């Protein structure tokens, strides 16, 4: 189950071309079409994966080793299955994970598919597109530094809430103070 997003292209029929995969702890507060439209950012026949970056984003020279912090969030994932199949996506995921194991001593997929997909995005940027921050409204961003996240998103508002457990979520003034 934990890696199902990373392997879905092998399970779905070939007449399914695009998928939007969503964690069970993501609640949409707007029309999902606004997220689906982000496939327009994909280069046709080239981009396999779209993920929203962690905010604030890691520096451009950050070398991801499969450990904290993950540079991308996997609560909302866009996949072009045709491209995934044409580039042997599953094998590239395996190669990226094996490389992290050999080079950096990766011993745990501590955030499961998020580690594997972040490794793919950083190892194979030619097949990846970062998505706008509104695609994955992660509650950690609101709770830790909502003003910074809001600033990074410009005029956009979150299309969903990716809920992570926190006692702050019981206090609406804490969660919604920046909106």
Coordinates of C-alpha atoms in Angstrom, one line a residue:
X1 CA 0.0 0.0 0.0
X2 CA 2.7 2.5 1.0
X3 CA 4.3 2.4 -2.5
X4 CA 1.2 2.0 -4.5
X5 CA 1.5 5.5 -6.0
X6 CA 5.0 4.6 -7.2
X7 CA 3.8 1.4 -8.9
X8 CA 0.3 2.3 -10.2
X9 CA 1.3 2.5 -13.9
X10 CA 2.0 -1.2 -13.8
X11 CA -1.4 -2.0 -12.4
X12 CA -3.7 0.2 -14.5
X13 CA -4.8 -0.7 -18.0
X14 CA -3.0 1.0 -20.9
X15 CA -6.0 2.9 -21.9
X16 CA -5.6 5.0 -18.7
X17 CA -3.3 7.8 -19.6
X18 CA -3.2 10.2 -16.7
X19 CA -3.9 9.8 -13.0
X20 CA -4.2 12.1 -10.0
X21 CA -3.4 10.2 -6.9
X22 CA -4.4 11.5 -3.5
X23 CA -3.6 10.4 0.0
X24 CA -6.5 9.5 2.3
X25 CA -5.6 12.4 4.6
X26 CA -6.2 15.0 1.8
X27 CA -9.5 16.9 1.8
X28 CA -10.4 18.9 -1.3
X29 CA -11.9 22.3 -0.5
X30 CA -12.2 23.3 -4.2
X31 CA -13.0 21.7 -7.5
X32 CA -10.4 19.0 -8.2
X33 CA -10.3 20.2 -11.8
X34 CA -8.0 23.0 -10.8
X35 CA -5.4 20.4 -9.7
X36 CA -6.1 18.2 -12.8
X37 CA -5.4 21.2 -15.0
X38 CA -1.8 21.1 -13.8
X39 CA -1.2 18.4 -16.4
X40 CA -0.9 21.4 -18.7
X41 CA 2.6 22.0 -17.1
X42 CA 3.8 18.6 -18.3
X43 CA 5.8 18.4 -21.5
X44 CA 3.9 16.1 -23.8
X45 CA 5.6 12.7 -24.1
X46 CA 8.4 13.7 -21.7
X47 CA 7.1 14.5 -18.2
X48 CA 6.1 11.6 -16.1
X49 CA 5.6 13.0 -12.6
X50 CA 4.4 16.2 -11.0
X51 CA 4.7 16.9 -7.2
X52 CA 4.4 20.1 -5.1
X53 CA 7.7 21.1 -3.5
X54 CA 8.0 21.4 0.3
X55 CA 7.8 25.0 1.4
X56 CA 10.0 26.7 1.9
X57 CA 11.7 24.8 -0.9
X58 CA 15.1 23.3 -0.4
X59 CA 18.0 25.2 -1.9
X60 CA 18.9 24.6 -5.6
X61 CA 22.1 22.9 -4.6
X62 CA 20.4 20.6 -2.1
X63 CA 21.5 17.0 -2.6
X64 CA 18.6 14.7 -1.6
X65 CA 19.8 11.5 0.1
X66 CA 16.5 10.0 1.0
X67 CA 16.4 11.5 4.4
X68 CA 14.7 14.5 6.1
X69 CA 13.8 16.9 4.6
X70 CA 12.0 15.5 1.6
X71 CA 12.1 18.1 -1.2
X72 CA 8.7 17.2 -2.5
X73 CA 5.3 16.2 -1.1
X74 CA 3.5 13.1 -2.3
X75 CA 0.0 13.7 -0.9
X76 CA -1.1 14.8 -4.3
X77 CA 0.7 13.1 -7.3
X78 CA 0.1 13.6 -11.0
X79 CA 1.4 10.9 -13.3
X80 CA 1.4 10.6 -17.1
X81 CA 1.2 6.9 -17.3
X82 CA 2.1 6.8 -21.0
X83 CA 5.5 8.5 -20.2
X84 CA 5.9 6.3 -17.1
X85 CA 5.5 3.2 -19.2
X86 CA 7.8 4.5 -22.0
X87 CA 10.7 5.3 -19.6
X88 CA 10.4 2.2 -17.4
X89 CA 9.4 4.3 -14.4
X90 CA 9.4 1.4 -12.0
X91 CA 13.0 0.5 -13.0
X92 CA 14.1 4.2 -12.6
X93 CA 12.5 4.3 -9.2
X94 CA 14.4 1.2 -8.2
X95 CA 17.6 2.6 -9.6
X96 CA 17.2 5.9 -7.7
X97 CA 16.5 4.1 -4.5
X98 CA 19.4 1.6 -5.0
X99 CA 21.7 4.6 -5.7
X100 CA 20.6 6.3 -2.5
X101 CA 21.2 3.1 -0.6
X102 CA 24.7 2.6 -2.0
X103 CA 25.9 6.3 -2.0
X104 CA 24.2 7.6 1.2
X105 CA 23.4 4.5 3.2
X106 CA 19.6 4.9 2.8
X107 CA 18.1 2.4 5.2
X108 CA 14.5 3.4 5.5
X109 CA 11.8 4.7 3.3
X110 CA 10.7 6.7 6.3
X111 CA 7.9 8.6 4.3
X112 CA 7.4 5.6 1.9
X113 CA 6.3 6.8 -1.5
X114 CA 7.4 10.4 -0.7
X115 CA 11.0 9.3 -0.4
X116 CA 10.9 7.2 -3.6
X117 CA 9.2 9.9 -5.7
X118 CA 11.4 12.6 -4.3
X119 CA 14.5 10.5 -5.2
X120 CA 13.1 10.1 -8.7
X121 CA 12.4 13.8 -9.1
X122 CA 15.9 14.8 -8.0
X123 CA 17.7 12.1 -10.0
X124 CA 15.6 12.4 -13.2
X125 CA 14.6 16.0 -13.4
X126 CA 14.0 15.7 -17.2
X127 CA 10.9 13.6 -16.4
X128 CA 9.7 15.8 -13.5
X129 CA 7.8 19.0 -13.1
X130 CA 7.3 20.9 -9.8
X131 CA 3.7 21.8 -9.2
X132 CA 2.4 25.0 -7.7
X133 CA 2.1 25.1 -4.0
X134 CA -1.7 25.3 -4.0
X135 CA -1.8 21.7 -5.3
X136 CA -0.9 20.3 -1.9
X137 CA -2.1 22.4 1.0
X138 CA 0.0 20.6 3.6
X139 CA -1.1 21.6 7.1
X140 CA 2.5 21.6 8.3
X141 CA 3.2 24.6 6.2
X142 CA 0.2 26.5 7.6
X143 CA 1.0 25.6 11.2
X144 CA 4.8 26.1 11.1
X145 CA 4.9 29.3 9.0
X146 CA 1.7 30.1 7.3
X147 CA 2.7 33.6 6.2
X148 CA 5.8 32.3 4.4
X149 CA 3.8 29.6 2.7
X150 CA 1.1 32.1 1.7
X151 CA 3.7 34.4 0.3
X152 CA 5.3 31.6 -1.7
X153 CA 1.9 30.8 -3.2
X154 CA 1.3 34.4 -4.3
X155 CA -2.4 35.0 -4.9
X156 CA -3.3 31.3 -5.0
X157 CA -5.2 29.6 -2.2
X158 CA -4.9 25.9 -1.3
X159 CA -7.2 23.6 -3.2
X160 CA -7.0 21.0 -0.5
X161 CA -5.9 20.4 3.0
X162 CA -3.3 17.7 3.5
X163 CA -3.9 17.1 7.2
X164 CA -1.1 16.0 9.5
X165 CA -1.8 15.3 13.1
X166 CA -1.3 18.3 15.4
X167 CA -3.0 19.6 18.5
X168 CA -3.1 23.0 16.7
X169 CA -5.7 21.6 14.3
X170 CA -8.2 21.7 17.1
X171 CA -7.9 25.4 17.3
X172 CA -9.3 27.2 14.2
X173 CA -7.5 30.4 15.2
X174 CA -4.2 28.6 15.0
X175 CA -4.9 26.9 11.7
X176 CA -6.7 29.6 9.8
X177 CA -4.9 32.7 11.2
X178 CA -3.1 33.4 8.0
X179 CA -6.1 33.2 5.7

